[in-house]
PDB file of C-alpha atoms and ligand atoms in Angstrom:
ATOM      1  CA  UNK N   9      62.042 121.398  75.894  1.00  0.00           C
ATOM      2  CA  UNK N  10      60.007 118.500  77.268  1.00  0.00           C
ATOM      3  CA  UNK N  11      62.713 116.074  76.341  1.00  0.00           C
ATOM      4  CA  UNK N  12      65.285 118.172  78.172  1.00  0.00           C
ATOM      5  CA  UNK N  13      63.154 118.384  81.285  1.00  0.00           C
ATOM      6  CA  UNK N  14      62.431 114.686  81.212  1.00  0.00           C
ATOM      7  CA  UNK N  15      66.084 113.766  80.890  1.00  0.00           C
ATOM      8  CA  UNK N  16      66.995 116.165  83.732  1.00  0.00           C
ATOM      9  CA  UNK N  17      64.426 114.517  85.968  1.00  0.00           C
ATOM     10  CA  UNK N  18      65.522 111.017  85.113  1.00  0.00           C
ATOM     11  CA  UNK N  19      69.162 111.999  85.602  1.00  0.00           C
ATOM     12  CA  UNK N  20      68.333 113.368  89.052  1.00  0.00           C
ATOM     13  CA  UNK N  21      66.564 110.121  89.897  1.00  0.00           C
ATOM     14  CA  UNK N  22      69.460 108.074  88.608  1.00  0.00           C
ATOM     15  CA  UNK N  23      72.050 110.036  90.586  1.00  0.00           C
ATOM     16  CA  UNK N  24      70.053 109.913  93.774  1.00  0.00           C
ATOM     17  CA  UNK N  25      69.965 106.110  93.499  1.00  0.00           C
ATOM     18  CA  UNK N  26      67.728 103.968  95.602  1.00  0.00           C
ATOM     19  CA  UNK N  27      69.640 104.003  98.889  1.00  0.00           C
ATOM     20  CA  UNK N  28      71.852 107.048  98.377  1.00  0.00           C
ATOM     21  CA  UNK N  29      69.748 109.568 100.211  1.00  0.00           C
ATOM     22  CA  UNK N  30      69.599 109.428 103.971  1.00  0.00           C
ATOM     23  CA  UNK N  31      65.985 109.317 104.987  1.00  0.00           C
ATOM     24  CA  UNK N  32      64.372 108.772 108.309  1.00  0.00           C
ATOM     25  CA  UNK N  33      62.319 105.843 107.133  1.00  0.00           C
ATOM     26  CA  UNK N  34      65.038 104.207 105.060  1.00  0.00           C
ATOM     27  CA  UNK N  35      64.952 103.527 101.354  1.00  0.00           C
ATOM     28  CA  UNK N  36      61.956 101.892  99.757  1.00  0.00           C
ATOM     29  CA  UNK N  37      62.414  98.158  99.452  1.00  0.00           C
ATOM     30  CA  UNK N  38      60.623  96.633  96.512  1.00  0.00           C
ATOM     31  CA  UNK N  39      62.040  93.220  97.356  1.00  0.00           C
ATOM     32  CA  UNK N  40      63.369  92.606 100.916  1.00  0.00           C
ATOM     33  CA  UNK N  41      67.045  93.525 101.186  1.00  0.00           C
ATOM     34  CA  UNK N  42      69.500  90.673 101.636  1.00  0.00           C
ATOM     35  CA  UNK N  43      70.685  92.139 104.895  1.00  0.00           C
ATOM     36  CA  UNK N  44      67.394  91.019 106.419  1.00  0.00           C
ATOM     37  CA  UNK N  45      67.453  87.273 106.096  1.00  0.00           C
ATOM     38  CA  UNK N  46      67.777  84.125 108.169  1.00  0.00           C
ATOM     39  CA  UNK N  47      71.413  83.686 109.057  1.00  0.00           C
ATOM     40  CA  UNK N  48      73.801  82.816 111.864  1.00  0.00           C
ATOM     41  CA  UNK N  49      75.902  85.590 113.329  1.00  0.00           C
ATOM     42  CA  UNK N  50      79.560  84.893 114.132  1.00  0.00           C
ATOM     43  CA  UNK N  51      78.980  84.637 117.876  1.00  0.00           C
ATOM     44  CA  UNK N  52      75.517  83.115 117.861  1.00  0.00           C
ATOM     45  CA  UNK N  53      74.742  79.527 118.914  1.00  0.00           C
ATOM     46  CA  UNK N  54      74.401  77.004 116.139  1.00  0.00           C
ATOM     47  CA  UNK N  55      72.857  73.577 116.526  1.00  0.00           C
ATOM     48  CA  UNK N  56      74.249  72.403 113.183  1.00  0.00           C
ATOM     49  CA  UNK N  57      77.650  71.777 114.695  1.00  0.00           C
ATOM     50  CA  UNK N  58      78.540  69.399 117.497  1.00  0.00           C
ATOM     51  CA  UNK N  59      80.216  72.117 119.551  1.00  0.00           C
ATOM     52  CA  UNK N  60      77.228  74.406 119.118  1.00  0.00           C
ATOM     53  CA  UNK N  61      79.261  77.302 117.696  1.00  0.00           C
ATOM     54  CA  UNK N  62      78.779  79.132 114.444  1.00  0.00           C
ATOM     55  CA  UNK N  63      82.418  80.019 113.956  1.00  0.00           C
ATOM     56  CA  UNK N  64      84.305  76.789 113.351  1.00  0.00           C
ATOM     57  CA  UNK N  65      88.033  76.305 113.657  1.00  0.00           C
ATOM     58  CA  UNK N  66      89.722  75.620 110.325  1.00  0.00           C
ATOM     59  CA  UNK N  67      90.570  71.914 109.862  1.00  0.00           C
ATOM     60  CA  UNK N  68      93.991  71.007 111.206  1.00  0.00           C
ATOM     61  CA  UNK N  69      96.796  71.744 108.781  1.00  0.00           C
ATOM     62  CA  UNK N  70      94.888  74.497 106.970  1.00  0.00           C
ATOM     63  CA  UNK N  71      97.176  77.126 105.451  1.00  0.00           C
ATOM     64  CA  UNK N  72      95.887  80.508 104.344  1.00  0.00           C
ATOM     65  CA  UNK N  73      96.400  81.400 100.691  1.00  0.00           C
ATOM     66  CA  UNK N  74      99.893  82.764 100.113  1.00  0.00           C
ATOM     67  CA  UNK N  75     101.202  81.629 103.499  1.00  0.00           C
ATOM     68  CA  UNK N  76     102.429  78.145 102.633  1.00  0.00           C
ATOM     69  CA  UNK N  77     106.022  77.850 103.833  1.00  0.00           C
ATOM     70  CA  UNK N  78     107.032  74.641 102.119  1.00  0.00           C
ATOM     71  CA  UNK N  79     110.663  75.397 101.454  1.00  0.00           C
ATOM     72  CA  UNK N  80     112.150  74.393 104.800  1.00  0.00           C
ATOM     73  CA  UNK N  81     115.662  75.535 103.943  1.00  0.00           C
ATOM     74  CA  UNK N  82     114.438  79.007 103.057  1.00  0.00           C
ATOM     75  CA  UNK N  83     112.067  79.439 105.990  1.00  0.00           C
ATOM     76  CA  UNK N  84     114.008  77.757 108.790  1.00  0.00           C
ATOM     77  CA  UNK N  85     117.620  77.703 107.590  1.00  0.00           C
ATOM     78  CA  UNK N  86     117.685  73.977 108.308  1.00  0.00           C
ATOM     79  CA  UNK N  87     117.342  70.721 106.410  1.00  0.00           C
ATOM     80  CA  UNK N  88     116.867  67.524 108.377  1.00  0.00           C
ATOM     81  CA  UNK N  89     117.874  69.222 111.622  1.00  0.00           C
ATOM     82  CA  UNK N  90     121.153  70.534 110.124  1.00  0.00           C
ATOM     83  CA  UNK N  91     121.922  74.174 109.331  1.00  0.00           C
ATOM     84  CA  UNK N  92     122.144  74.890 105.619  1.00  0.00           C
ATOM     85  CA  UNK N  93     125.651  75.843 104.578  1.00  0.00           C
ATOM     86  CA  UNK N  94     124.830  78.297 101.848  1.00  0.00           C
ATOM     87  CA  UNK N  95     122.356  81.131 101.622  1.00  0.00           C
ATOM     88  CA  UNK N  96     119.535  80.246  99.166  1.00  0.00           C
ATOM     89  CA  UNK N  97     119.533  83.740  97.596  1.00  0.00           C
ATOM     90  CA  UNK N  98     121.621  84.504  94.535  1.00  0.00           C
ATOM     91  CA  UNK N  99     124.474  86.825  95.346  1.00  0.00           C
ATOM     92  CA  UNK N 100     124.056  89.904  93.236  1.00  0.00           C
ATOM     93  CA  UNK N 101     123.995  93.660  93.618  1.00  0.00           C
ATOM     94  CA  UNK N 102     120.302  93.761  94.559  1.00  0.00           C
ATOM     95  CA  UNK N 103     120.784  91.157  97.306  1.00  0.00           C
ATOM     96  CA  UNK N 104     123.810  92.913  98.796  1.00  0.00           C
ATOM     97  CA  UNK N 105     122.130  96.301  98.689  1.00  0.00           C
ATOM     98  CA  UNK N 106     119.014  94.933 100.361  1.00  0.00           C
ATOM     99  CA  UNK N 107     121.217  93.241 102.959  1.00  0.00           C
ATOM    100  CA  UNK N 108     123.161  96.438 103.600  1.00  0.00           C
ATOM    101  CA  UNK N 109     119.987  98.452 104.055  1.00  0.00           C
ATOM    102  CA  UNK N 110     118.456  95.923 106.432  1.00  0.00           C
ATOM    103  CA  UNK N 111     121.693  95.352 108.362  1.00  0.00           C
ATOM    104  CA  UNK N 112     122.126  99.067 108.892  1.00  0.00           C
ATOM    105  CA  UNK N 113     118.525  99.319 110.045  1.00  0.00           C
ATOM    106  CA  UNK N 114     118.180  96.282 112.284  1.00  0.00           C
ATOM    107  CA  UNK N 115     121.645  95.139 113.327  1.00  0.00           C
ATOM    108  CA  UNK N 116     123.886  98.197 113.356  1.00  0.00           C
ATOM    109  CA  UNK N 117     122.417  99.810 116.492  1.00  0.00           C
ATOM    110  CA  UNK N 118     124.019  96.986 118.442  1.00  0.00           C
ATOM    111  CA  UNK N 119     126.614  95.461 116.108  1.00  0.00           C
ATOM    112  CA  UNK N 120     127.744  98.718 114.448  1.00  0.00           C
ATOM    113  CA  UNK N 121     127.755  99.352 110.681  1.00  0.00           C
ATOM    114  CA  UNK N 122     131.088  97.574 110.398  1.00  0.00           C
ATOM    115  CA  UNK N 123     129.807  94.576 112.427  1.00  0.00           C
ATOM    116  CA  UNK N 124     132.460  95.226 115.095  1.00  0.00           C
ATOM    117  CA  UNK N 125     129.867  94.902 117.862  1.00  0.00           C
ATOM    118  CA  UNK N 126     130.437  98.503 118.954  1.00  0.00           C
ATOM    119  CA  UNK N 127     127.181 100.143 117.894  1.00  0.00           C
ATOM    120  CA  UNK N 128     125.391 102.951 119.741  1.00  0.00           C
ATOM    121  CA  UNK N 129     123.707 100.544 122.122  1.00  0.00           C
ATOM    122  CA  UNK N 130     127.100  99.144 123.112  1.00  0.00           C
ATOM    123  CA  UNK N 131     128.436 102.700 123.580  1.00  0.00           C
ATOM    124  CA  UNK N 132     125.684 103.425 126.097  1.00  0.00           C
ATOM    125  CA  UNK N 133     125.784 100.016 127.706  1.00  0.00           C
ATOM    126  CA  UNK N 134     129.121  98.263 127.154  1.00  0.00           C
ATOM    127  CA  UNK N 135     128.205  95.392 129.461  1.00  0.00           C
ATOM    128  CA  UNK N 136     125.550  94.347 126.948  1.00  0.00           C
ATOM    129  CA  UNK N 137     128.191  93.071 124.594  1.00  0.00           C
ATOM    130  CA  UNK N 138     126.924  92.449 121.042  1.00  0.00           C
ATOM    131  CA  UNK N 139     129.191  89.979 119.263  1.00  0.00           C
ATOM    132  CA  UNK N 140     131.906  91.093 116.886  1.00  0.00           C
ATOM    133  CA  UNK N 141     130.719  89.409 113.697  1.00  0.00           C
ATOM    134  CA  UNK N 142     134.301  89.256 112.394  1.00  0.00           C
ATOM    135  CA  UNK N 143     135.246  86.679 114.992  1.00  0.00           C
ATOM    136  CA  UNK N 144     136.564  83.449 113.445  1.00  0.00           C
ATOM    137  CA  UNK N 145     133.942  81.559 115.429  1.00  0.00           C
ATOM    138  CA  UNK N 146     131.115  83.420 113.671  1.00  0.00           C
ATOM    139  CA  UNK N 147     132.845  83.454 110.292  1.00  0.00           C
ATOM    140  CA  UNK N 148     132.873  79.680 110.506  1.00  0.00           C
ATOM    141  CA  UNK N 149     129.107  79.486 111.142  1.00  0.00           C
ATOM    142  CA  UNK N 150     127.058  77.992 108.309  1.00  0.00           C
ATOM    143  CA  UNK N 151     124.657  80.577 106.846  1.00  0.00           C
ATOM    144  CA  UNK N 152     121.750  78.644 108.361  1.00  0.00           C
ATOM    145  CA  UNK N 153     123.124  79.168 111.862  1.00  0.00           C
ATOM    146  CA  UNK N 154     123.242  82.946 111.451  1.00  0.00           C
ATOM    147  CA  UNK N 155     119.694  82.682 110.093  1.00  0.00           C
ATOM    148  CA  UNK N 156     118.777  80.913 113.316  1.00  0.00           C
ATOM    149  CA  UNK N 157     120.420  83.622 115.446  1.00  0.00           C
ATOM    150  CA  UNK N 158     118.505  86.376 113.622  1.00  0.00           C
ATOM    151  CA  UNK N 159     115.251  84.396 113.750  1.00  0.00           C
ATOM    152  CA  UNK N 160     115.253  83.081 117.314  1.00  0.00           C
ATOM    153  CA  UNK N 161     117.956  85.101 119.020  1.00  0.00           C
ATOM    154  CA  UNK N 162     120.728  83.631 121.137  1.00  0.00           C
ATOM    155  CA  UNK N 163     121.526  84.141 124.817  1.00  0.00           C
ATOM    156  CA  UNK N 164     121.265  87.918 125.361  1.00  0.00           C
ATOM    157  CA  UNK N 165     120.334  88.739 121.747  1.00  0.00           C
ATOM    158  CA  UNK N 166     116.609  88.788 121.080  1.00  0.00           C
ATOM    159  CA  UNK N 167     115.175  87.142 117.944  1.00  0.00           C
ATOM    160  CA  UNK N 168     114.004  89.458 115.173  1.00  0.00           C
ATOM    161  CA  UNK N 169     111.672  87.181 113.221  1.00  0.00           C
ATOM    162  CA  UNK N 170     108.675  89.423 113.652  1.00  0.00           C
ATOM    163  CA  UNK N 171     110.560  92.444 112.318  1.00  0.00           C
ATOM    164  CA  UNK N 172     112.578  90.947 109.446  1.00  0.00           C
ATOM    165  CA  UNK N 173     111.169  88.756 106.638  1.00  0.00           C
ATOM    166  CA  UNK N 174     112.948  85.526 105.709  1.00  0.00           C
ATOM    167  CA  UNK N 175     114.217  87.010 102.467  1.00  0.00           C
ATOM    168  CA  UNK N 176     115.611  90.052 104.241  1.00  0.00           C
ATOM    169  CA  UNK N 177     117.315  87.796 106.813  1.00  0.00           C
ATOM    170  CA  UNK N 178     119.124  85.947 104.028  1.00  0.00           C
ATOM    171  CA  UNK N 179     120.059  89.235 102.368  1.00  0.00           C
ATOM    172  CA  UNK N 180     121.515  90.440 105.682  1.00  0.00           C
ATOM    173  CA  UNK N 181     123.571  87.241 105.909  1.00  0.00           C
ATOM    174  CA  UNK N 182     124.970  87.778 102.415  1.00  0.00           C
ATOM    175  CA  UNK N 183     126.003  91.287 103.450  1.00  0.00           C
ATOM    176  CA  UNK N 184     127.543  90.054 106.715  1.00  0.00           C
ATOM    177  CA  UNK N 185     129.597  87.639 104.603  1.00  0.00           C
ATOM    178  CA  UNK N 186     130.805  90.543 102.476  1.00  0.00           C
ATOM    179  CA  UNK N 187     131.887  92.428 105.600  1.00  0.00           C
ATOM    180  CA  UNK N 188     133.545  89.335 107.017  1.00  0.00           C
ATOM    181  CA  UNK N 189     135.680  88.893 103.961  1.00  0.00           C
ATOM    182  CA  UNK N 190     138.963  90.421 104.997  1.00  0.00           C
ATOM    183  CA  UNK N 191     141.215  89.022 102.306  1.00  0.00           C
ATOM    184  CA  UNK N 192     140.084  91.394  99.560  1.00  0.00           C
ATOM    185  CA  UNK N 193     142.564  92.043  96.763  1.00  0.00           C
ATOM    186  CA  UNK N 194     142.917  95.001  94.404  1.00  0.00           C
ATOM    187  CA  UNK N 195     141.339  92.944  91.614  1.00  0.00           C
ATOM    188  CA  UNK N 196     138.047  93.020  93.552  1.00  0.00           C
ATOM    189  CA  UNK N 197     137.841  96.795  93.051  1.00  0.00           C
ATOM    190  CA  UNK N 198     136.443  98.006  89.719  1.00  0.00           C
ATOM    191  CA  UNK N 199     139.358  99.398  87.656  1.00  0.00           C
ATOM    192  CA  UNK N 200     137.884 102.908  87.549  1.00  0.00           C
ATOM    193  CA  UNK N 201     137.964 103.117  91.359  1.00  0.00           C
ATOM    194  CA  UNK N 202     141.284 101.416  92.041  1.00  0.00           C
ATOM    195  CA  UNK N 203     143.120 104.753  92.128  1.00  0.00           C
ATOM    196  CA  UNK N 204     140.880 105.907  95.001  1.00  0.00           C
ATOM    197  CA  UNK N 205     141.807 102.986  97.239  1.00  0.00           C
ATOM    198  CA  UNK N 206     144.148 104.034 100.025  1.00  0.00           C
TER     199      UNK N 206
HETATM  200  C1  HEC U  29     119.484  94.856 120.572  1.00  0.00           C
HETATM  201  C2  HEC U  29     120.828  94.563 120.181  1.00  0.00           C
HETATM  202  C3  HEC U  29     121.074  93.603 119.048  1.00  0.00           C
HETATM  203  C4  HEC U  29     120.551  93.640 117.782  1.00  0.00           C
HETATM  204  C5  HEC U  29     119.564  94.643 117.229  1.00  0.00           C
HETATM  205  C6  HEC U  29     121.155  92.553 117.068  1.00  0.00           C
HETATM  206  N1  HEC U  29     122.010  91.869 117.871  1.00  0.00           N
HETATM  207 FE1  HEC U  29     123.135  90.266 117.352  1.00  0.00          FE
HETATM  208  N2  HEC U  29     123.832  90.125 119.225  1.00  0.00           N
HETATM  209  C7  HEC U  29     123.541  90.985 120.258  1.00  0.00           C
HETATM  210  C8  HEC U  29     124.189  90.536 121.480  1.00  0.00           C
HETATM  211  C9  HEC U  29     124.125  91.221 122.820  1.00  0.00           C
HETATM  212  C10 HEC U  29     124.882  89.368 121.131  1.00  0.00           C
HETATM  213  C11 HEC U  29     125.722  88.489 122.052  1.00  0.00           C
HETATM  214  C12 HEC U  29     124.796  87.391 122.545  1.00  0.00           C
HETATM  215  C13 HEC U  29     125.504  86.559 123.608  1.00  0.00           C
HETATM  216  O1  HEC U  29     126.516  85.947 123.309  1.00  0.00           O
HETATM  217  O2  HEC U  29     124.975  86.536 124.743  1.00  0.00           O
HETATM  218  C14 HEC U  29     124.655  89.142 119.722  1.00  0.00           C
HETATM  219  C15 HEC U  29     125.177  88.079 119.018  1.00  0.00           C
HETATM  220  C16 HEC U  29     125.037  87.899 117.645  1.00  0.00           C
HETATM  221  C17 HEC U  29     125.655  86.829 116.904  1.00  0.00           C
HETATM  222  C18 HEC U  29     126.550  85.737 117.444  1.00  0.00           C
HETATM  223  C19 HEC U  29     125.721  84.647 118.093  1.00  0.00           C
HETATM  224  C20 HEC U  29     126.576  83.567 118.699  1.00  0.00           C
HETATM  225  O3  HEC U  29     126.352  82.405 118.375  1.00  0.00           O
HETATM  226  O4  HEC U  29     127.459  83.884 119.529  1.00  0.00           O
HETATM  227  C21 HEC U  29     125.290  87.004 115.597  1.00  0.00           C
HETATM  228  C22 HEC U  29     125.675  86.143 114.410  1.00  0.00           C
HETATM  229  C23 HEC U  29     124.441  88.179 115.540  1.00  0.00           C
HETATM  230  N3  HEC U  29     124.304  88.679 116.806  1.00  0.00           N
HETATM  231  C24 HEC U  29     123.892  88.684 114.390  1.00  0.00           C
HETATM  232  C25 HEC U  29     122.979  89.736 114.382  1.00  0.00           C
HETATM  233  C26 HEC U  29     122.353  90.210 113.182  1.00  0.00           C
HETATM  234  C27 HEC U  29     122.631  89.704 111.787  1.00  0.00           C
HETATM  235  C28 HEC U  29     121.494  91.204 113.555  1.00  0.00           C
HETATM  236  C29 HEC U  29     120.542  91.989 112.698  1.00  0.00           C
HETATM  237  C30 HEC U  29     119.556  91.207 111.983  1.00  0.00           C
HETATM  238  C31 HEC U  29     121.602  91.350 114.992  1.00  0.00           C
HETATM  239  N4  HEC U  29     122.509  90.447 115.446  1.00  0.00           N
HETATM  240  C32 HEC U  29     120.891  92.266 115.745  1.00  0.00           C
HETATM  241  C33 HEC U  29     122.741  92.102 120.186  1.00  0.00           C
HETATM  242  C34 HEC U  29     121.996  92.479 119.095  1.00  0.00           C
END
């Protein structure tokens, strides 16, 4: 009986913890808590640094973990000031499907799902003329140039770099290339579906 009572009491003590219960006077501190100590607050003056601030700017060239963008071709679409010719992604089903999804989300409102340039925005406002991406001029663009258009925009088209990641931009380009290909032959269609082609 005693043992049971004792363990119930110690369990209650354990569960209540030291700081778990809200009390008016605060929990008992056997040793002073670390939150009360000598320290500099973010905005407080600090004579240790020449500029007298506590919060220091990171040294020039500092890159946060995971944000190093070393691969220039991948992140800018250019090498030595020239547009890269070929998309750095491997062309496979996953890339095309990602590109299709992102194109239909971000580009089709203006350029239409077929890339004709006649999306819903154009229907409402034909004078804002999104380009027809099947034009020979655009078909002849190196992949890096289309990357630049998506990233920074061009003339009346606004850049979309804050909305679309670099990888997704390249995937979109691979899908645009698929749509631009107009010399498809029956051999491109899987045999099982050839009969459905009209
Ligand atoms: C808000 C509407 C809008 C969206 C969204 C949009 N575009 Fe455009 N895009 C335009 C317009 C308008 C032009 C014509 C720009 C001009 O020539 O003044 C254009 C032009 C282009 C051109 C040709 C640029 C050139 O050099 O003439 C490409 C390539 C292009 N867009 C690709 C894309 C892709 C890929 C996406 C999706 C990631 C996209 N656009 C999203 C409106 C849009």
